[in-house]
PDB file of C-alpha atoms in Angstrom:
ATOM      1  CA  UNK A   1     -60.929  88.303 -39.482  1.00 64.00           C
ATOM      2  CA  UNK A   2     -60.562  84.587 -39.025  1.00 66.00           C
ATOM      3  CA  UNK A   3     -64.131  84.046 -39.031  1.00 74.00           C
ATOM      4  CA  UNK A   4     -64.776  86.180 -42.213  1.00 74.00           C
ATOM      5  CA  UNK A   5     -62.559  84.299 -44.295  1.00 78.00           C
ATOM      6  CA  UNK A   6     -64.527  80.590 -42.826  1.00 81.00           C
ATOM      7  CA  UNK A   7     -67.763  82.094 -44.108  1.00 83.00           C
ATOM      8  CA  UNK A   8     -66.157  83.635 -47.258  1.00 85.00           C
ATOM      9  CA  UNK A   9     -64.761  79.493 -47.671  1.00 85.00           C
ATOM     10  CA  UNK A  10     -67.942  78.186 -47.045  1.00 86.00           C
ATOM     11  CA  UNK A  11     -70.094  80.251 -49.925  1.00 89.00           C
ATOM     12  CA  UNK A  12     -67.019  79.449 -52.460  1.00 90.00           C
ATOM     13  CA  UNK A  13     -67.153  75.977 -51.557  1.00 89.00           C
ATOM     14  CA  UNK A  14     -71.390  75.874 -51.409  1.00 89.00           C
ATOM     15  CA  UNK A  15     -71.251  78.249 -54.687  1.00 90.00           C
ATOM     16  CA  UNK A  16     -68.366  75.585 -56.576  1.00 89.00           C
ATOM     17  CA  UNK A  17     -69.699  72.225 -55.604  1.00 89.00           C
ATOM     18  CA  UNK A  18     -73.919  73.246 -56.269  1.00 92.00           C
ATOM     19  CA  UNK A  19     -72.443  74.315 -59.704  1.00 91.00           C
ATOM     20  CA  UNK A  20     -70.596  71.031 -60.917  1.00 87.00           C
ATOM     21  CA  UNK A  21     -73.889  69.235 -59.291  1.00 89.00           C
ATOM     22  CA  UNK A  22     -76.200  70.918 -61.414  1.00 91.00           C
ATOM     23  CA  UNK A  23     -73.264  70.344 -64.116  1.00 87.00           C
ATOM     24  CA  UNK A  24     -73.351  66.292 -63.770  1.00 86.00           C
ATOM     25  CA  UNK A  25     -77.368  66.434 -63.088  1.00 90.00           C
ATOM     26  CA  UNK A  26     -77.217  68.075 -67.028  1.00 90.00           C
ATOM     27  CA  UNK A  27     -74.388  65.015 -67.697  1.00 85.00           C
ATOM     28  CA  UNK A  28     -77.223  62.529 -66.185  1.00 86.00           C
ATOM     29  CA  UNK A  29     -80.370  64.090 -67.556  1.00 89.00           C
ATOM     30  CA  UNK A  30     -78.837  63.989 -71.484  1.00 88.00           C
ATOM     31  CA  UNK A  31     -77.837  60.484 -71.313  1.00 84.00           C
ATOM     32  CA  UNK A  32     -80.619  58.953 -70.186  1.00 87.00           C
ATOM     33  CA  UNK A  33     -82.748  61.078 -72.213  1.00 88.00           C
ATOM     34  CA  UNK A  34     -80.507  60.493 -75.215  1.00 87.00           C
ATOM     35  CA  UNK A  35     -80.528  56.633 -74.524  1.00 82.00           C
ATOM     36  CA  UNK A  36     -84.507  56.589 -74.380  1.00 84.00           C
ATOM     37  CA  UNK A  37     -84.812  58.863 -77.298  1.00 87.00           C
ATOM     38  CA  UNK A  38     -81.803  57.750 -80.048  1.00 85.00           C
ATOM     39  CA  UNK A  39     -79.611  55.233 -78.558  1.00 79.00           C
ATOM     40  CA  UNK A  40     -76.269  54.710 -77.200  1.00 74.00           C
ATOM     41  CA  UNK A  41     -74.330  55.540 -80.216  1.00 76.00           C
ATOM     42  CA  UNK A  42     -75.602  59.468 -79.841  1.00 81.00           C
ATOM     43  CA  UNK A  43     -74.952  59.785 -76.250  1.00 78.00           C
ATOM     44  CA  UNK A  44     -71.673  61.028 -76.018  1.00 77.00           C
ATOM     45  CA  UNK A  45     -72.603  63.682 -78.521  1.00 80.00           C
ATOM     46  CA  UNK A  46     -75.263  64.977 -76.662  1.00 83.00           C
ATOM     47  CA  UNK A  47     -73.759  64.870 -73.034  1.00 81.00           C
ATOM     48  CA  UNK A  48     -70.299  66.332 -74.149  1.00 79.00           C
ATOM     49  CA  UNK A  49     -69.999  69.689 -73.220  1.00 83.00           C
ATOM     50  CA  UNK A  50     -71.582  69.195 -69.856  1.00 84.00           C
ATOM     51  CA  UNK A  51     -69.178  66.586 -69.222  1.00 82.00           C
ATOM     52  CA  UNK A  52     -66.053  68.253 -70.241  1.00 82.00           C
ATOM     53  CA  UNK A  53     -67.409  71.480 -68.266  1.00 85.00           C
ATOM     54  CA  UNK A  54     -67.970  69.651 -65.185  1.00 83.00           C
ATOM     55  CA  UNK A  55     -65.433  67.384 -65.343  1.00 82.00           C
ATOM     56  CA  UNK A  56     -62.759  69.804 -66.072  1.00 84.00           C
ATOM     57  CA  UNK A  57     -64.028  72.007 -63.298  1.00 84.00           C
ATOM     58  CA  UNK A  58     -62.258  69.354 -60.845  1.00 82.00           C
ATOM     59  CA  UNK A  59     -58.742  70.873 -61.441  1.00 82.00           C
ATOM     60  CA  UNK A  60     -60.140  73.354 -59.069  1.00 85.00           C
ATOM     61  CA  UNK A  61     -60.158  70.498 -56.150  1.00 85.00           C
ATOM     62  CA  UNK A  62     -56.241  70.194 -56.502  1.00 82.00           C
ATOM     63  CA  UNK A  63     -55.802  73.611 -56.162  1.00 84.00           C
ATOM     64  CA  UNK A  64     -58.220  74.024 -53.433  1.00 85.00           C
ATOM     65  CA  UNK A  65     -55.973  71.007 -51.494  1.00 83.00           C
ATOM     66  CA  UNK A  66     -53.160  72.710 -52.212  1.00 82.00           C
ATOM     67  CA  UNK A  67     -54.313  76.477 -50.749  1.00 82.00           C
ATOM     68  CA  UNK A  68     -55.892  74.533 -47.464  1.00 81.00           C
ATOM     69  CA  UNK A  69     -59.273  75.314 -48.456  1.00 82.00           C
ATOM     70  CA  UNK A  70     -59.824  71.294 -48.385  1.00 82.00           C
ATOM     71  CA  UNK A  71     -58.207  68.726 -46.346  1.00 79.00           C
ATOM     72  CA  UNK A  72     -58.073  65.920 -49.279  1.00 77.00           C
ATOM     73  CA  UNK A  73     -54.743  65.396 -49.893  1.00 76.00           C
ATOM     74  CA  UNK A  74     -53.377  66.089 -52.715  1.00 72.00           C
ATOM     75  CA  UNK A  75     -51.779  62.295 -52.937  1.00 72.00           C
ATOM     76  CA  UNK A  76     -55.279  60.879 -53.738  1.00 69.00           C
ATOM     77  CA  UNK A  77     -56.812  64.002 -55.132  1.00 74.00           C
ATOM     78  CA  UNK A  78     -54.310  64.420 -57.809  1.00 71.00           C
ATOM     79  CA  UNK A  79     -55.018  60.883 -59.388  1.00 70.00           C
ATOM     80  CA  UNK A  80     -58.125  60.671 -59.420  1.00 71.00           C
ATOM     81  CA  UNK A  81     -59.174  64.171 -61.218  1.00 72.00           C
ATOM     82  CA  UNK A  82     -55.964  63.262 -63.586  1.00 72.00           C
ATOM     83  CA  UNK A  83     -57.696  59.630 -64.516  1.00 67.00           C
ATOM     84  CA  UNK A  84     -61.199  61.555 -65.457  1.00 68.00           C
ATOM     85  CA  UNK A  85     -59.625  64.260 -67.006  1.00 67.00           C
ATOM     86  CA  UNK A  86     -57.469  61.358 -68.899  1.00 64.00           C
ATOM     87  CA  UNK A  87     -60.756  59.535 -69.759  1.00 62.00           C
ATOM     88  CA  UNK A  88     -63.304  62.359 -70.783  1.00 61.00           C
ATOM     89  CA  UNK A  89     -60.617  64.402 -73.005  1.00 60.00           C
ATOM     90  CA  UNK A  90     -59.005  61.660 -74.517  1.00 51.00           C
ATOM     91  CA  UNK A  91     -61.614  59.160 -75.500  1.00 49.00           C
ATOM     92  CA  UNK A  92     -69.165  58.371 -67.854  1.00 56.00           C
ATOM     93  CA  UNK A  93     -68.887  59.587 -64.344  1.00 58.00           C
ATOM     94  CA  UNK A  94     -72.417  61.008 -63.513  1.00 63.00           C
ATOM     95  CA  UNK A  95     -74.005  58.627 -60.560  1.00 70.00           C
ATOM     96  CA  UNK A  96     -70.651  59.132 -58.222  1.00 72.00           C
ATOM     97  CA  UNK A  97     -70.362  62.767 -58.707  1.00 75.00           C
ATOM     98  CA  UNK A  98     -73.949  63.797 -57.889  1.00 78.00           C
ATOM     99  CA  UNK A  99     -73.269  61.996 -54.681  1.00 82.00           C
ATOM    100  CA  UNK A 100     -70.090  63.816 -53.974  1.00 81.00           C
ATOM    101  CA  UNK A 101     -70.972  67.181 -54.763  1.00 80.00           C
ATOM    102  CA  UNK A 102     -74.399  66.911 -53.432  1.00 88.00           C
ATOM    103  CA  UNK A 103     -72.711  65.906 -50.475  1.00 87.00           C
ATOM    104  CA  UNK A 104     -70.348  68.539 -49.870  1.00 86.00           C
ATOM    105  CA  UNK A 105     -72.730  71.552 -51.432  1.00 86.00           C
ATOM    106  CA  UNK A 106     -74.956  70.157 -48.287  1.00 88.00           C
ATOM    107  CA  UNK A 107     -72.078  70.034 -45.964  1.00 87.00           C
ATOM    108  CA  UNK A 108     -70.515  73.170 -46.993  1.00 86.00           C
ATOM    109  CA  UNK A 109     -74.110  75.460 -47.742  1.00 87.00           C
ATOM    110  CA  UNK A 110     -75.983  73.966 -43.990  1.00 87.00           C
ATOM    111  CA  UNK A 111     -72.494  73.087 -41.895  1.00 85.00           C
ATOM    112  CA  UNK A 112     -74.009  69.314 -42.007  1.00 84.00           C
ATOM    113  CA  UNK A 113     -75.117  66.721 -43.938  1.00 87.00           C
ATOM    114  CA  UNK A 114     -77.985  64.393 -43.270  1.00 89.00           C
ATOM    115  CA  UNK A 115     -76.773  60.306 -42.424  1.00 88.00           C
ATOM    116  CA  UNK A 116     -78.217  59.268 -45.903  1.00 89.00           C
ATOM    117  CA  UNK A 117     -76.438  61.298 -47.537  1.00 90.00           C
ATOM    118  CA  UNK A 118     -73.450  60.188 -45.134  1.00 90.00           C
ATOM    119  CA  UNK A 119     -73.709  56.550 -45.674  1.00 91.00           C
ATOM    120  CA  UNK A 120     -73.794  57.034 -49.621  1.00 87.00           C
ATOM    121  CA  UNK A 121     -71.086  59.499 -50.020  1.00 88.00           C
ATOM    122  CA  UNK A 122     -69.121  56.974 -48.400  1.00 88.00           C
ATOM    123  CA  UNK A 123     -70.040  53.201 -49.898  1.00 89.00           C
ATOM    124  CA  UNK A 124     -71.257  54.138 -53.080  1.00 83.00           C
ATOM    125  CA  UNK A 125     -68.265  53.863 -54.047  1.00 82.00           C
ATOM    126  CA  UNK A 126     -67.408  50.147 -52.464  1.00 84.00           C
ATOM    127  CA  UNK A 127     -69.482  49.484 -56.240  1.00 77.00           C
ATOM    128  CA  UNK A 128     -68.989  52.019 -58.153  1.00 76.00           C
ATOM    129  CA  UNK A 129     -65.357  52.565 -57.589  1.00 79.00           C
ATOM    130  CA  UNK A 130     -65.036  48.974 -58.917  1.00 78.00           C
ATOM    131  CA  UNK A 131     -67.180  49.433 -61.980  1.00 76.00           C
ATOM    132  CA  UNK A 132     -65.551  52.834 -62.691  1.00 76.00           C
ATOM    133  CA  UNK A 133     -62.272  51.770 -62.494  1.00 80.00           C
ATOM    134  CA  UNK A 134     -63.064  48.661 -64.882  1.00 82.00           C
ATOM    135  CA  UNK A 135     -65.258  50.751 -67.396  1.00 78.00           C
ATOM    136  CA  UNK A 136     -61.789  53.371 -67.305  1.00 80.00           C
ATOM    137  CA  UNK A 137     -59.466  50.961 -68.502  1.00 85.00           C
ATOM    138  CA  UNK A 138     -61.997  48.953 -70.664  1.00 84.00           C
ATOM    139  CA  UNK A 139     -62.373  52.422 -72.676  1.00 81.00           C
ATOM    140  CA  UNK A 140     -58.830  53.412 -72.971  1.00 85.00           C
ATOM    141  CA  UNK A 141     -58.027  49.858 -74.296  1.00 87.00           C
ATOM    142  CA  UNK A 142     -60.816  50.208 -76.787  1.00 85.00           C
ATOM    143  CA  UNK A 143     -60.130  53.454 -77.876  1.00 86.00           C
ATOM    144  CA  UNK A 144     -56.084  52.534 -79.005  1.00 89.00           C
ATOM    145  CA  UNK A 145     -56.719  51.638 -82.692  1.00 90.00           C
ATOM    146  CA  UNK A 146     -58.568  55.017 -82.998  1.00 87.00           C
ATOM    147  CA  UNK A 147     -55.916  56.597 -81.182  1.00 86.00           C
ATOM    148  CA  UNK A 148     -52.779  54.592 -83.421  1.00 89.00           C
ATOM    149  CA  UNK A 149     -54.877  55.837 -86.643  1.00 89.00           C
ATOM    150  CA  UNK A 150     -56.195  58.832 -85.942  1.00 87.00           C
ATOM    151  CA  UNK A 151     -52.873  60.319 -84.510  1.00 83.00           C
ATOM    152  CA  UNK A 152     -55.022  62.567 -81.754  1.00 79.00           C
ATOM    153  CA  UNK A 153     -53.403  64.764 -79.414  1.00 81.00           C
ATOM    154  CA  UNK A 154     -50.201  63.261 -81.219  1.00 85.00           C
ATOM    155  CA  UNK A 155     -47.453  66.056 -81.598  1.00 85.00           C
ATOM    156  CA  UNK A 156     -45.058  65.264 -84.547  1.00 86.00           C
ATOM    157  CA  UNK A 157     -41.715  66.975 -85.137  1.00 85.00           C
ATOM    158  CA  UNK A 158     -40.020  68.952 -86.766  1.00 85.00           C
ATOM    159  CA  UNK A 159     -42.247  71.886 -85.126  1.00 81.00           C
ATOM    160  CA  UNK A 160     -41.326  75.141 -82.784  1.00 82.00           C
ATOM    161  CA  UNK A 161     -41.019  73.429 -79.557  1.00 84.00           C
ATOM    162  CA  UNK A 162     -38.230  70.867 -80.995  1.00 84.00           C
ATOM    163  CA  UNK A 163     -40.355  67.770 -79.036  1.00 86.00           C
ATOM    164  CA  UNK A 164     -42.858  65.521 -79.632  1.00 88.00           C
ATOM    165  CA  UNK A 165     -45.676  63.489 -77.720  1.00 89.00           C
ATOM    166  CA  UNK A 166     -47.258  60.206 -78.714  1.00 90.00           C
ATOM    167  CA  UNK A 167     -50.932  59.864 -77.295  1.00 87.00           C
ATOM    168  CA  UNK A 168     -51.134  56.360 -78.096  1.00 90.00           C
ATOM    169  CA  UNK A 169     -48.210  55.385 -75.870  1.00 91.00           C
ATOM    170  CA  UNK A 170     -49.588  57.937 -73.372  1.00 89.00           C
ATOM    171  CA  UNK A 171     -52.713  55.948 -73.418  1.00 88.00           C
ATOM    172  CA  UNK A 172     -51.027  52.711 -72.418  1.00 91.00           C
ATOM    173  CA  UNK A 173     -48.875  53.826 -69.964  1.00 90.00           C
ATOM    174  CA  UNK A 174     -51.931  55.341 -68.428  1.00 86.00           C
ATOM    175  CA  UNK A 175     -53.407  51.777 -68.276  1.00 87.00           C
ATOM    176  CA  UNK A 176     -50.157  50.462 -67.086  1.00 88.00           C
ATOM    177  CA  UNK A 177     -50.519  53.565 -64.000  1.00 85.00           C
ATOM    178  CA  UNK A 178     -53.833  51.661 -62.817  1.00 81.00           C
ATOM    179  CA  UNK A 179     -52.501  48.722 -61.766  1.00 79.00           C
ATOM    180  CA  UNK A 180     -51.077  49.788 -58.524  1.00 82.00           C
ATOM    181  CA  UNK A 181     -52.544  53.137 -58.591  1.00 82.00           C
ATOM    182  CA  UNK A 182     -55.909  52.067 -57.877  1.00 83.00           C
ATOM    183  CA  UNK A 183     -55.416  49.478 -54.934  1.00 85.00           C
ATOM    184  CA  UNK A 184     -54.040  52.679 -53.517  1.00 83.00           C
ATOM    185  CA  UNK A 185     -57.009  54.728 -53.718  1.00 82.00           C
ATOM    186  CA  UNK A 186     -59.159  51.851 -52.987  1.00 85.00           C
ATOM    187  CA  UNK A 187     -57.414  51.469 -49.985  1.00 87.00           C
ATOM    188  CA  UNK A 188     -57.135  55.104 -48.821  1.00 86.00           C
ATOM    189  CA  UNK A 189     -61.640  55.363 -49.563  1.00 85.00           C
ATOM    190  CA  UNK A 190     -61.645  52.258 -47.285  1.00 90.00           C
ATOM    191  CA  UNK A 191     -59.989  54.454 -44.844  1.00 90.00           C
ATOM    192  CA  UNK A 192     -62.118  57.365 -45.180  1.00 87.00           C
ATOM    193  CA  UNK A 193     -65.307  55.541 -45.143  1.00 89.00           C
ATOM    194  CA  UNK A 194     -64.449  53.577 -41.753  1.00 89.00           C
ATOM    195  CA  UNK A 195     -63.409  57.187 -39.917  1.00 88.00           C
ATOM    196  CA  UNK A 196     -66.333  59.146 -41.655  1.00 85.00           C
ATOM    197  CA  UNK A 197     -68.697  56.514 -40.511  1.00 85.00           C
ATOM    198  CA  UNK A 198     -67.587  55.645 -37.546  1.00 85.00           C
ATOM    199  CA  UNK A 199     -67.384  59.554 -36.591  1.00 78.00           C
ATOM    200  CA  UNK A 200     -71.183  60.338 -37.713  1.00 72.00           C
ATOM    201  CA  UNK A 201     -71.628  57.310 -35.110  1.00 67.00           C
ATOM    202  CA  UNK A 202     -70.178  59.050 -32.257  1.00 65.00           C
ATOM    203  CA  UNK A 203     -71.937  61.750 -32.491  1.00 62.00           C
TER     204      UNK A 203
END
């Protein structure tokens, strides 16, 4: 029995991270294709609903911490989906996540994954972490007049639910969460990279 349910975790797991690949590979594909073709200011049209698809299909990793399917923990998986989720719904991860899921739709599909593939999953982000992290709270910041005028996501009262929610506040506080949220993480990939590496080196 315990061996049926390992294989029936490995095809969910190949079957869910293959899908959000080929999900970010459509993310990639229409941005560079829309940069070459009209130019940045049509990009985010034309990549949209592959990015909201594929990035919303990352709630799934909490839930799959929180069942035991995975052994992230939810401490570091929690933050990081709710930071993309933050960024794509409210105001472009491609690059890191066809790493990540190529990596574990390998790992999870074959029951290894070859060193290259190793070595990037695990100091891509030493750069791209960096850059991510900066472009994050660069676009939030930019994106607060819109959000002060536009009033979006903004829930006013009076209404049914007798409450209210102001995006724009939401928005900064969110910036204000980075600041010693992402040390954190930074710290905790550090971690994972030197036992992942050092690991594959063992063996």
């Amino acid at each position: 029995m315990a061996g049926f349910f390992s294989l029936l975790r490995r095809l969910y797991l190949s079957l869910y991270n293959w899908t959000v690949l080929f999900g970010w590979c459509q993310v990639l594909y229409f941005v560079l294709k829309t940069l070459n073709e009209s130019g940045h200011e049509h990009v985010y049209g034309a990549a949209e609903k592959p990015l909201l698809y594929a990035q919303t299909a990352a709630v799934l990793e909490i839930l799959h911490g929180l069942v035991g399917l995975v052994r992230s923990p939810i401490t570091s998986t929690l933050p990081q989906i709710s930071s993309r989720l933050f960024l794509t719904w409210g105001i472009l991860w491609s690059f890191p996540e066809i790493i990540r899921y190529s990596f574990f739709g390998v790992k999870e599909t074959f029951g290894f994954t070859p060193s290259w593939l190793l070595w990037l999953r695990y100091s891509s982000f030493l750069v791209l972490y960096l850059t991510g992290i900066s472009s994050e709270v660069g676009l939030i910041y930019i994106a607060l007049p819109f959000i002060k005028v536009s009033e979006k996501y903004c829930i006013r009262m009076p209404n049914k639910w007798n409450s209210s929610f102001d995006y724009f506040y939401a928005a900064i506080a969110a910036i204000g969460i980075y600041v010693p949220g992402s040390p954190h993480l930074y710290k905790y990939m550090l971690a994972q990279r030197k036992r992942a590496l050092s690991k594959s080196k063992r063996e």
